[in-house]
Amino acid sequence: MLIVMEHSATADQVRAVQEAVEAMGLQAAPIPGRERTAIGVLGNQGYVDDTTIRNLAGVRECIHVSKPYKLVSRDFHPDSTIVAIGDLRIGDGMPPVVIAGPCSIETPEQMQSAARMVKAAGANVLRGGAFKPRTGPHSFQGLGEKGLKYLRQAGDENGLPVITEVMRIEQLEAVCRYADILQVGARNMQNFDLLKEVGKTGHPVLLKRGMSATLEEFLAAAEYIVAEGNNRVILCERGIRTFERATRNTLDLSVVPLIREMSHLPIIVDPSHATGRRSLVPAMSKAALVAGAHGIMVEVHPDPARALCDGAQSLDGGGFDQLMDQVRGLMNYLGH
Ligand code: PEP
Ligand code: MN
């Protein structure tokens, strides 16, 4: 961190800042300038909380040189992390993973049929939500633990690992019992208590970017999980909220290559929640893979018109078959 003093700061004020830095167990290195004095802070392992310093007399601003994350950064860990789930490997150098299934688990038959169709088309992981974060309280909230059973059963019968969202710490035990991958949704990206508990489980985690989270906040959220000793984290870009209303969200594809530069964790893309429109899902799935995503997560429903959640952005069996054909063609072209 660099502390920039006011033009008018007195020698006493500079000294007080130095003492405050030293009281935090860090070293202060004053850098006198013609216009103003700056104080370099040395010896910190990561981000320094600047609350005390910022409020001292004579301080103009604190400039952070180090980031609020470290364990997830490539500087700290240059080798790419490959997340293993059974025989499946997600990350650099591996064929892109395809996670597919309905937004929410509705009935055993719906899950069976979804599992059969995504497996036949070549998906690697089955998705389905049992605990649903809905915008309004009158919408279908998910089947809860009953849904987890249907998901697990459909996955087992079709040889697919399963992923489902956990919204609260109290659901964690049940979700870990049934799911191979825990999903932390966009709305919970900064539920720090949940992130810590998810970190303690050691279970693979798919962390979705919050809809108004900066990249730095996204990586800092992943840091919470890794800081608990769980590095089996897969990041997921799912679109952010912008002024544009023609699509449900705005898919921020540029973060894919950027995250690959900045972090060693795998990054996948969810084109379904990003666009909200079925017709856009194939194009954005392919764009994500060309941008370097380690996989995609796509909503697929046996009967999208009757889906209890997110039907408009869900592909049906035929649509998903076509998408998978295109994805295979693209993988060949990309040399996977
Ligand atoms: C989901 O994947 O079902 C979901 C709710 O997505 P998000 O958290 O990205 O809105
Ligand atoms: Mn959904």
mmCIF file of C-alpha atoms and ligand atoms in Angstrom:
data_model
loop_
_atom_site.group_PDB
_atom_site.id
_atom_site.type_symbol
_atom_site.label_atom_id
_atom_site.label_comp_id
_atom_site.label_asym_id
_atom_site.label_seq_id
_atom_site.Cartn_x
_atom_site.Cartn_y
_atom_site.Cartn_z
ATOM 1 C CA MET A 1 0.000 0.000 0.000
ATOM 2 C CA LEU A 2 1.093 3.536 -0.690
ATOM 3 C CA ILE A 3 -0.156 6.297 1.614
ATOM 4 C CA VAL A 4 -0.237 9.713 -0.039
ATOM 5 C CA MET A 5 -0.146 12.665 2.362
ATOM 6 C CA GLU A 6 -1.827 16.017 1.780
ATOM 7 C CA HIS A 7 0.263 18.810 0.324
ATOM 8 C CA SER A 8 -0.140 20.623 3.644
ATOM 9 C CA ALA A 9 0.645 17.649 5.904
ATOM 10 C CA THR A 10 2.983 18.467 8.780
ATOM 11 C CA ALA A 11 6.011 16.464 9.876
ATOM 12 C CA ASP A 12 4.073 15.412 12.992
ATOM 13 C CA GLN A 13 1.227 14.071 10.870
ATOM 14 C CA VAL A 14 3.656 12.089 8.735
ATOM 15 C CA ARG A 15 5.222 10.680 11.898
ATOM 16 C CA ALA A 16 1.803 9.740 13.313
ATOM 17 C CA VAL A 17 1.033 7.795 10.137
ATOM 18 C CA GLN A 18 4.385 6.000 10.329
ATOM 19 C CA GLU A 19 3.665 5.031 13.925
ATOM 20 C CA ALA A 20 0.192 3.766 13.024
ATOM 21 C CA VAL A 21 1.661 1.593 10.253
ATOM 22 C CA GLU A 22 4.270 0.195 12.635
ATOM 23 C CA ALA A 23 1.587 -0.481 15.239
ATOM 24 C CA MET A 24 -0.005 -2.777 12.640
ATOM 25 C CA GLY A 25 3.224 -4.811 12.573
ATOM 26 C CA LEU A 26 4.291 -3.383 9.186
ATOM 27 C CA GLN A 27 7.147 -1.180 8.041
ATOM 28 C CA ALA A 28 6.674 2.396 6.868
ATOM 29 C CA ALA A 29 9.057 3.876 4.313
ATOM 30 C CA PRO A 30 8.563 7.629 3.806
ATOM 31 C CA ILE A 31 9.138 8.848 0.255
ATOM 32 C CA PRO A 32 9.533 12.636 0.398
ATOM 33 C CA GLY A 33 8.513 14.444 -2.791
ATOM 34 C CA ARG A 34 8.640 18.009 -4.033
ATOM 35 C CA GLU A 35 4.842 18.390 -3.841
ATOM 36 C CA ARG A 36 3.909 15.976 -1.095
ATOM 37 C CA THR A 37 5.171 13.064 0.974
ATOM 38 C CA ALA A 38 4.136 9.485 0.355
ATOM 39 C CA ILE A 39 4.667 6.554 2.724
ATOM 40 C CA GLY A 40 5.258 3.087 1.343
ATOM 41 C CA VAL A 41 3.946 0.211 3.460
ATOM 42 C CA LEU A 42 6.068 -2.934 3.416
ATOM 43 C CA GLY A 43 5.964 -6.343 5.002
ATOM 44 C CA ASN A 44 2.285 -7.200 4.391
ATOM 45 C CA GLN A 45 1.298 -10.675 3.202
ATOM 46 C CA GLY A 46 -1.829 -9.515 1.418
ATOM 47 C CA TYR A 47 -4.356 -6.729 1.400
ATOM 48 C CA VAL A 48 -3.956 -4.168 4.198
ATOM 49 C CA ASP A 49 -7.097 -2.861 5.879
ATOM 50 C CA ASP A 50 -6.624 0.909 5.568
ATOM 51 C CA THR A 51 -9.500 2.041 7.824
ATOM 52 C CA THR A 52 -7.306 3.423 10.624
ATOM 53 C CA ILE A 53 -4.785 5.054 8.313
ATOM 54 C CA ARG A 54 -7.336 6.637 6.008
ATOM 55 C CA ASN A 55 -8.842 8.566 8.925
ATOM 56 C CA LEU A 56 -5.606 10.060 10.239
ATOM 57 C CA ALA A 57 -4.994 13.791 9.874
ATOM 58 C CA GLY A 58 -3.043 14.766 6.774
ATOM 59 C CA VAL A 59 -3.767 11.570 4.803
ATOM 60 C CA ARG A 60 -5.009 12.232 1.283
ATOM 61 C CA GLU A 61 -5.446 8.678 -0.015
ATOM 62 C CA CYS A 62 -4.349 5.082 0.351
ATOM 63 C CA ILE A 63 -3.419 3.332 -2.877
ATOM 64 C CA HIS A 64 -3.524 -0.438 -2.749
ATOM 65 C CA VAL A 65 -0.767 -2.108 -4.641
ATOM 66 C CA SER A 66 -1.530 -5.627 -3.471
ATOM 67 C CA LYS A 67 -4.904 -7.205 -4.137
ATOM 68 C CA PRO A 68 -7.513 -8.537 -1.676
ATOM 69 C CA TYR A 69 -6.717 -12.011 -2.957
ATOM 70 C CA LYS A 70 -3.528 -13.955 -3.175
ATOM 71 C CA LEU A 71 -4.121 -17.705 -2.950
ATOM 72 C CA VAL A 72 -6.215 -17.700 -6.126
ATOM 73 C CA SER A 73 -3.761 -15.552 -8.075
ATOM 74 C CA ARG A 74 -1.362 -16.839 -10.667
ATOM 75 C CA ASP A 75 1.453 -14.784 -9.146
ATOM 76 C CA PHE A 76 1.206 -16.912 -6.048
ATOM 77 C CA HIS A 77 0.453 -20.194 -7.800
ATOM 78 C CA PRO A 78 1.675 -20.190 -11.428
ATOM 79 C CA ASP A 79 0.495 -23.723 -12.291
ATOM 80 C CA SER A 80 -3.117 -24.046 -13.406
ATOM 81 C CA THR A 81 -5.425 -25.879 -11.034
ATOM 82 C CA ILE A 82 -7.223 -28.875 -12.470
ATOM 83 C CA VAL A 83 -10.353 -29.777 -10.524
ATOM 84 C CA ALA A 84 -10.990 -33.526 -10.472
ATOM 85 C CA ILE A 85 -14.483 -34.942 -10.014
ATOM 86 C CA GLY A 86 -14.274 -38.716 -10.305
ATOM 87 C CA ASP A 87 -12.696 -39.346 -13.711
ATOM 88 C CA LEU A 88 -13.591 -35.873 -14.943
ATOM 89 C CA ARG A 89 -10.906 -33.172 -15.060
ATOM 90 C CA ILE A 90 -11.780 -29.498 -15.370
ATOM 91 C CA GLY A 91 -9.147 -26.919 -16.277
ATOM 92 C CA ASP A 92 -6.263 -26.082 -18.587
ATOM 93 C CA GLY A 93 -5.372 -28.669 -21.193
ATOM 94 C CA MET A 94 -8.546 -30.699 -20.592
ATOM 95 C CA PRO A 95 -11.464 -30.941 -23.015
ATOM 96 C CA PRO A 96 -14.113 -28.348 -22.067
ATOM 97 C CA VAL A 97 -16.662 -29.666 -19.579
ATOM 98 C CA VAL A 98 -20.377 -29.436 -20.373
ATOM 99 C CA ILE A 99 -22.749 -29.141 -17.427
ATOM 100 C CA ALA A 100 -26.402 -29.421 -18.437
ATOM 101 C CA GLY A 101 -29.843 -29.923 -16.975
ATOM 102 C CA PRO A 102 -32.902 -28.028 -15.869
ATOM 103 C CA CYS A 103 -32.939 -24.862 -13.824
ATOM 104 C CA SER A 104 -34.912 -26.601 -11.107
ATOM 105 C CA ILE A 105 -35.687 -30.158 -10.149
ATOM 106 C CA GLU A 106 -39.443 -30.680 -10.567
ATOM 107 C CA THR A 107 -40.299 -34.390 -10.628
ATOM 108 C CA PRO A 108 -38.392 -37.698 -10.768
ATOM 109 C CA GLU A 109 -39.629 -38.156 -14.353
ATOM 110 C CA GLN A 110 -38.477 -34.702 -15.435
ATOM 111 C CA MET A 111 -34.995 -35.323 -13.969
ATOM 112 C CA GLN A 112 -34.777 -38.800 -15.483
ATOM 113 C CA SER A 113 -35.725 -37.520 -18.877
ATOM 114 C CA ALA A 114 -33.354 -34.526 -18.641
ATOM 115 C CA ALA A 115 -30.498 -36.774 -17.484
ATOM 116 C CA ARG A 116 -31.076 -39.247 -20.305
ATOM 117 C CA MET A 117 -31.151 -36.552 -22.965
ATOM 118 C CA VAL A 118 -28.061 -34.652 -21.770
ATOM 119 C CA LYS A 119 -26.090 -37.861 -21.285
ATOM 120 C CA ALA A 120 -26.987 -39.106 -24.777
ATOM 121 C CA ALA A 121 -25.912 -35.778 -26.248
ATOM 122 C CA GLY A 122 -22.530 -35.973 -24.477
ATOM 123 C CA ALA A 123 -22.793 -33.758 -21.371
ATOM 124 C CA ASN A 124 -20.371 -34.499 -18.516
ATOM 125 C CA VAL A 125 -22.295 -33.252 -15.472
ATOM 126 C CA LEU A 126 -26.012 -33.079 -14.625
ATOM 127 C CA ARG A 127 -27.384 -29.898 -13.056
ATOM 128 C CA GLY A 128 -30.634 -29.133 -11.262
ATOM 129 C CA GLY A 129 -31.647 -26.802 -8.441
ATOM 130 C CA ALA A 130 -33.386 -28.025 -5.308
ATOM 131 C CA PHE A 131 -32.980 -24.768 -3.390
ATOM 132 C CA LYS A 132 -33.838 -21.933 -5.763
ATOM 133 C CA PRO A 133 -32.967 -18.277 -5.221
ATOM 134 C CA ARG A 134 -36.052 -16.714 -6.840
ATOM 135 C CA THR A 135 -36.519 -12.985 -7.251
ATOM 136 C CA GLY A 136 -40.012 -13.078 -5.741
ATOM 137 C CA PRO A 137 -41.351 -15.170 -2.865
ATOM 138 C CA HIS A 138 -44.394 -16.390 -4.829
ATOM 139 C CA SER A 139 -42.302 -18.201 -7.464
ATOM 140 C CA PHE A 140 -41.460 -21.891 -7.174
ATOM 141 C CA GLN A 141 -38.766 -22.169 -4.503
ATOM 142 C CA GLY A 142 -37.556 -25.699 -5.301
ATOM 143 C CA LEU A 143 -38.274 -29.127 -3.835
ATOM 144 C CA GLY A 144 -35.569 -29.027 -1.168
ATOM 145 C CA GLU A 145 -34.109 -32.330 0.013
ATOM 146 C CA LYS A 146 -36.653 -34.369 -1.956
ATOM 147 C CA GLY A 147 -35.263 -32.722 -5.083
ATOM 148 C CA LEU A 148 -31.706 -33.636 -4.119
ATOM 149 C CA LYS A 149 -32.753 -37.305 -4.110
ATOM 150 C CA TYR A 150 -34.288 -37.079 -7.576
ATOM 151 C CA LEU A 151 -31.153 -35.381 -8.888
ATOM 152 C CA ARG A 152 -28.804 -37.971 -7.371
ATOM 153 C CA GLN A 153 -30.898 -40.829 -8.660
ATOM 154 C CA ALA A 154 -31.061 -39.429 -12.185
ATOM 155 C CA GLY A 155 -27.300 -38.816 -12.121
ATOM 156 C CA ASP A 156 -26.505 -42.308 -10.845
ATOM 157 C CA GLU A 157 -28.774 -44.041 -13.338
ATOM 158 C CA ASN A 158 -27.131 -42.189 -16.199
ATOM 159 C CA GLY A 159 -23.538 -42.221 -14.979
ATOM 160 C CA LEU A 160 -23.319 -38.450 -14.480
ATOM 161 C CA PRO A 161 -21.894 -36.526 -11.517
ATOM 162 C CA VAL A 162 -24.326 -33.891 -10.254
ATOM 163 C CA ILE A 163 -24.195 -30.234 -9.268
ATOM 164 C CA THR A 164 -26.744 -28.271 -7.258
ATOM 165 C CA GLU A 165 -26.924 -24.928 -5.493
ATOM 166 C CA VAL A 166 -26.514 -24.442 -1.760
ATOM 167 C CA MET A 167 -28.046 -21.215 -0.482
ATOM 168 C CA ARG A 168 -27.579 -21.487 3.261
ATOM 169 C CA ILE A 169 -25.121 -23.025 5.698
ATOM 170 C CA GLU A 170 -27.913 -25.190 7.150
ATOM 171 C CA GLN A 171 -28.389 -26.869 3.739
ATOM 172 C CA LEU A 172 -24.719 -27.693 3.352
ATOM 173 C CA GLU A 173 -24.714 -31.060 5.059
ATOM 174 C CA ALA A 174 -27.571 -32.388 2.889
ATOM 175 C CA VAL A 175 -26.199 -30.891 -0.317
ATOM 176 C CA CYS A 176 -22.763 -32.441 0.334
ATOM 177 C CA ARG A 177 -24.417 -35.815 0.891
ATOM 178 C CA TYR A 178 -26.135 -35.771 -2.515
ATOM 179 C CA ALA A 179 -24.014 -33.606 -4.806
ATOM 180 C CA ASP A 180 -20.580 -34.011 -6.371
ATOM 181 C CA ILE A 181 -20.194 -30.252 -6.906
ATOM 182 C CA LEU A 182 -21.630 -27.484 -4.752
ATOM 183 C CA GLN A 183 -22.897 -24.434 -6.578
ATOM 184 C CA VAL A 184 -22.748 -21.025 -4.922
ATOM 185 C CA GLY A 185 -25.080 -18.782 -6.896
ATOM 186 C CA ALA A 186 -24.657 -15.206 -8.061
ATOM 187 C CA ARG A 187 -26.782 -13.859 -5.219
ATOM 188 C CA ASN A 188 -24.611 -15.561 -2.633
ATOM 189 C CA MET A 189 -21.212 -14.738 -4.092
ATOM 190 C CA GLN A 190 -20.558 -12.405 -1.191
ATOM 191 C CA ASN A 191 -22.222 -14.492 1.520
ATOM 192 C CA PHE A 192 -18.887 -14.727 3.268
ATOM 193 C CA ASP A 193 -20.051 -17.050 6.052
ATOM 194 C CA LEU A 194 -21.374 -19.491 3.459
ATOM 195 C CA LEU A 195 -18.137 -19.259 1.445
ATOM 196 C CA LYS A 196 -16.082 -20.113 4.539
ATOM 197 C CA GLU A 197 -18.226 -23.136 5.369
ATOM 198 C CA VAL A 198 -18.143 -24.308 1.758
ATOM 199 C CA GLY A 199 -14.363 -23.991 1.970
ATOM 200 C CA LYS A 200 -14.251 -26.213 5.035
ATOM 201 C CA THR A 201 -16.096 -29.060 3.283
ATOM 202 C CA GLY A 202 -13.294 -29.682 0.750
ATOM 203 C CA HIS A 203 -16.051 -30.451 -1.805
ATOM 204 C CA PRO A 204 -15.624 -29.147 -5.396
ATOM 205 C CA VAL A 205 -17.367 -25.780 -5.737
ATOM 206 C CA LEU A 206 -18.720 -23.844 -8.693
ATOM 207 C CA LEU A 207 -18.694 -20.171 -7.702
ATOM 208 C CA LYS A 208 -20.841 -17.916 -9.863
ATOM 209 C CA ARG A 209 -19.970 -14.268 -10.335
ATOM 210 C CA GLY A 210 -22.321 -11.875 -8.557
ATOM 211 C CA MET A 211 -24.445 -9.880 -10.962
ATOM 212 C CA SER A 212 -22.782 -6.622 -9.956
ATOM 213 C CA ALA A 213 -19.444 -7.961 -8.784
ATOM 214 C CA THR A 214 -16.183 -6.638 -10.152
ATOM 215 C CA LEU A 215 -13.547 -9.125 -11.153
ATOM 216 C CA GLU A 216 -11.582 -8.228 -8.042
ATOM 217 C CA GLU A 217 -14.612 -8.960 -5.835
ATOM 218 C CA PHE A 218 -15.205 -12.237 -7.694
ATOM 219 C CA LEU A 219 -11.640 -13.396 -7.088
ATOM 220 C CA ALA A 220 -11.743 -12.191 -3.477
ATOM 221 C CA ALA A 221 -14.879 -14.330 -2.967
ATOM 222 C CA ALA A 222 -13.037 -17.372 -4.359
ATOM 223 C CA GLU A 223 -10.180 -16.508 -1.986
ATOM 224 C CA TYR A 224 -12.558 -17.064 0.974
ATOM 225 C CA ILE A 225 -13.074 -20.681 -0.130
ATOM 226 C CA VAL A 226 -9.424 -21.376 -0.920
ATOM 227 C CA ALA A 227 -8.317 -19.725 2.350
ATOM 228 C CA GLU A 228 -10.162 -22.502 4.190
ATOM 229 C CA GLY A 229 -7.973 -25.078 2.461
ATOM 230 C CA ASN A 230 -10.312 -25.956 -0.423
ATOM 231 C CA ASN A 231 -8.723 -25.215 -3.794
ATOM 232 C CA ARG A 232 -11.278 -27.265 -5.774
ATOM 233 C CA VAL A 233 -12.945 -24.105 -7.046
ATOM 234 C CA ILE A 234 -14.359 -23.544 -10.528
ATOM 235 C CA LEU A 235 -15.315 -19.969 -11.402
ATOM 236 C CA CYS A 236 -18.399 -19.248 -13.512
ATOM 237 C CA GLU A 237 -19.163 -16.083 -15.479
ATOM 238 C CA ARG A 238 -22.964 -15.790 -15.834
ATOM 239 C CA GLY A 239 -23.470 -12.243 -17.048
ATOM 240 C CA ILE A 240 -23.590 -8.983 -15.157
ATOM 241 C CA ARG A 241 -26.257 -6.335 -14.726
ATOM 242 C CA THR A 242 -25.890 -3.400 -17.120
ATOM 243 C CA PHE A 243 -28.219 -0.796 -18.640
ATOM 244 C CA GLU A 244 -29.034 -3.248 -21.452
ATOM 245 C CA ARG A 245 -32.422 -4.923 -21.063
ATOM 246 C CA ALA A 246 -32.583 -6.822 -24.377
ATOM 247 C CA THR A 247 -30.754 -9.712 -22.741
ATOM 248 C CA ARG A 248 -31.320 -10.872 -19.170
ATOM 249 C CA ASN A 249 -27.737 -9.954 -18.291
ATOM 250 C CA THR A 250 -24.682 -8.855 -20.263
ATOM 251 C CA LEU A 251 -22.226 -11.669 -20.814
ATOM 252 C CA ASP A 252 -18.811 -10.303 -19.890
ATOM 253 C CA LEU A 253 -16.737 -12.666 -22.007
ATOM 254 C CA SER A 254 -13.559 -10.648 -21.708
ATOM 255 C CA VAL A 255 -13.174 -11.862 -18.127
ATOM 256 C CA VAL A 256 -12.525 -15.370 -19.429
ATOM 257 C CA PRO A 257 -9.060 -14.721 -20.884
ATOM 258 C CA LEU A 258 -8.426 -12.175 -18.138
ATOM 259 C CA ILE A 259 -9.183 -14.657 -15.357
ATOM 260 C CA ARG A 260 -6.931 -17.157 -17.099
ATOM 261 C CA GLU A 261 -4.134 -14.603 -16.844
ATOM 262 C CA MET A 262 -4.860 -13.547 -13.283
ATOM 263 C CA SER A 263 -5.857 -16.812 -11.627
ATOM 264 C CA HIS A 264 -4.929 -20.483 -11.740
ATOM 265 C CA LEU A 265 -8.546 -21.584 -11.200
ATOM 266 C CA PRO A 266 -10.685 -22.935 -14.059
ATOM 267 C CA ILE A 267 -13.341 -20.601 -15.472
ATOM 268 C CA ILE A 268 -16.539 -21.707 -17.193
ATOM 269 C CA VAL A 269 -19.436 -19.739 -18.714
ATOM 270 C CA ASP A 270 -23.203 -19.988 -18.203
ATOM 271 C CA PRO A 271 -24.758 -18.640 -21.432
ATOM 272 C CA SER A 272 -28.310 -19.408 -20.230
ATOM 273 C CA HIS A 273 -28.519 -16.961 -17.321
ATOM 274 C CA ALA A 274 -26.241 -14.569 -19.209
ATOM 275 C CA THR A 275 -28.669 -14.129 -22.100
ATOM 276 C CA GLY A 276 -32.065 -15.318 -20.824
ATOM 277 C CA ARG A 277 -32.908 -16.351 -24.384
ATOM 278 C CA ARG A 278 -32.748 -19.862 -25.772
ATOM 279 C CA SER A 279 -31.925 -18.606 -29.279
ATOM 280 C CA LEU A 280 -28.709 -16.958 -28.069
ATOM 281 C CA VAL A 281 -27.374 -19.890 -26.060
ATOM 282 C CA PRO A 282 -25.569 -21.752 -28.903
ATOM 283 C CA ALA A 283 -23.736 -18.666 -30.190
ATOM 284 C CA MET A 284 -22.610 -17.588 -26.729
ATOM 285 C CA SER A 285 -21.621 -21.142 -25.755
ATOM 286 C CA LYS A 286 -19.294 -21.286 -28.740
ATOM 287 C CA ALA A 287 -18.024 -17.769 -28.128
ATOM 288 C CA ALA A 288 -17.186 -18.761 -24.545
ATOM 289 C CA LEU A 289 -15.166 -21.760 -25.697
ATOM 290 C CA VAL A 290 -13.318 -19.694 -28.293
ATOM 291 C CA ALA A 291 -12.523 -17.152 -25.557
ATOM 292 C CA GLY A 292 -10.853 -19.964 -23.614
ATOM 293 C CA ALA A 293 -13.532 -21.081 -21.139
ATOM 294 C CA HIS A 294 -12.867 -24.475 -19.563
ATOM 295 C CA GLY A 295 -16.497 -25.395 -20.050
ATOM 296 C CA ILE A 296 -20.099 -24.250 -20.204
ATOM 297 C CA MET A 297 -23.178 -24.716 -18.053
ATOM 298 C CA VAL A 298 -26.398 -24.821 -20.050
ATOM 299 C CA GLU A 299 -30.035 -25.120 -18.946
ATOM 300 C CA VAL A 300 -31.845 -27.984 -20.677
ATOM 301 C CA HIS A 301 -35.428 -29.061 -19.976
ATOM 302 C CA PRO A 302 -37.445 -31.915 -21.550
ATOM 303 C CA ASP A 303 -40.393 -29.539 -21.981
ATOM 304 C CA PRO A 304 -39.209 -25.922 -21.670
ATOM 305 C CA ALA A 305 -42.710 -24.504 -22.217
ATOM 306 C CA ARG A 306 -43.823 -26.146 -18.975
ATOM 307 C CA ALA A 307 -40.676 -25.516 -16.949
ATOM 308 C CA LEU A 308 -41.330 -24.132 -13.480
ATOM 309 C CA CYS A 309 -38.285 -21.901 -13.783
ATOM 310 C CA ASP A 310 -36.312 -20.301 -16.631
ATOM 311 C CA GLY A 311 -38.110 -22.061 -19.516
ATOM 312 C CA ALA A 312 -37.386 -19.204 -21.936
ATOM 313 C CA GLN A 313 -33.647 -19.760 -21.718
ATOM 314 C CA SER A 314 -33.762 -23.570 -21.613
ATOM 315 C CA LEU A 315 -32.928 -25.723 -24.625
ATOM 316 C CA ASP A 316 -35.008 -28.823 -25.318
ATOM 317 C CA GLY A 317 -33.444 -32.191 -26.145
ATOM 318 C CA GLY A 318 -33.174 -31.444 -29.864
ATOM 319 C CA GLY A 319 -31.704 -28.007 -29.262
ATOM 320 C CA PHE A 320 -29.107 -29.429 -26.903
ATOM 321 C CA ASP A 321 -28.205 -32.195 -29.389
ATOM 322 C CA GLN A 322 -27.548 -29.552 -32.016
ATOM 323 C CA LEU A 323 -25.500 -27.464 -29.627
ATOM 324 C CA MET A 324 -23.374 -30.475 -28.692
ATOM 325 C CA ASP A 325 -22.751 -31.263 -32.365
ATOM 326 C CA GLN A 326 -21.542 -27.716 -32.857
ATOM 327 C CA VAL A 327 -19.433 -27.850 -29.693
ATOM 328 C CA ARG A 328 -17.755 -31.048 -30.887
ATOM 329 C CA GLY A 329 -16.984 -29.458 -34.241
ATOM 330 C CA LEU A 330 -15.511 -26.468 -32.459
ATOM 331 C CA MET A 331 -13.443 -28.662 -30.101
ATOM 332 C CA ASN A 332 -11.917 -30.382 -33.122
ATOM 333 C CA TYR A 333 -11.117 -27.040 -34.638
ATOM 334 C CA LEU A 334 -9.604 -25.798 -31.363
ATOM 335 C CA GLY A 335 -7.568 -28.983 -31.095
ATOM 336 C CA HIS A 336 -9.100 -30.480 -27.943
HETATM 337 C C1 PEP B 1 -28.741 -21.190 -11.456
HETATM 338 O O1 PEP B 1 -27.693 -21.556 -12.018
HETATM 339 O O2 PEP B 1 -29.699 -21.922 -11.301
HETATM 340 C C2 PEP B 1 -28.845 -19.809 -10.956
HETATM 341 C C3 PEP B 1 -29.784 -19.456 -10.093
HETATM 342 O O3 PEP B 1 -27.929 -18.989 -11.478
HETATM 343 P P1 PEP B 1 -27.378 -17.579 -10.948
HETATM 344 O O4 PEP B 1 -26.966 -17.784 -9.505
HETATM 345 O O5 PEP B 1 -26.224 -17.322 -11.863
HETATM 346 O O6 PEP B 1 -28.488 -16.595 -11.119
HETATM 347 MN MN MN B 2 -32.038 -20.892 -13.893
#
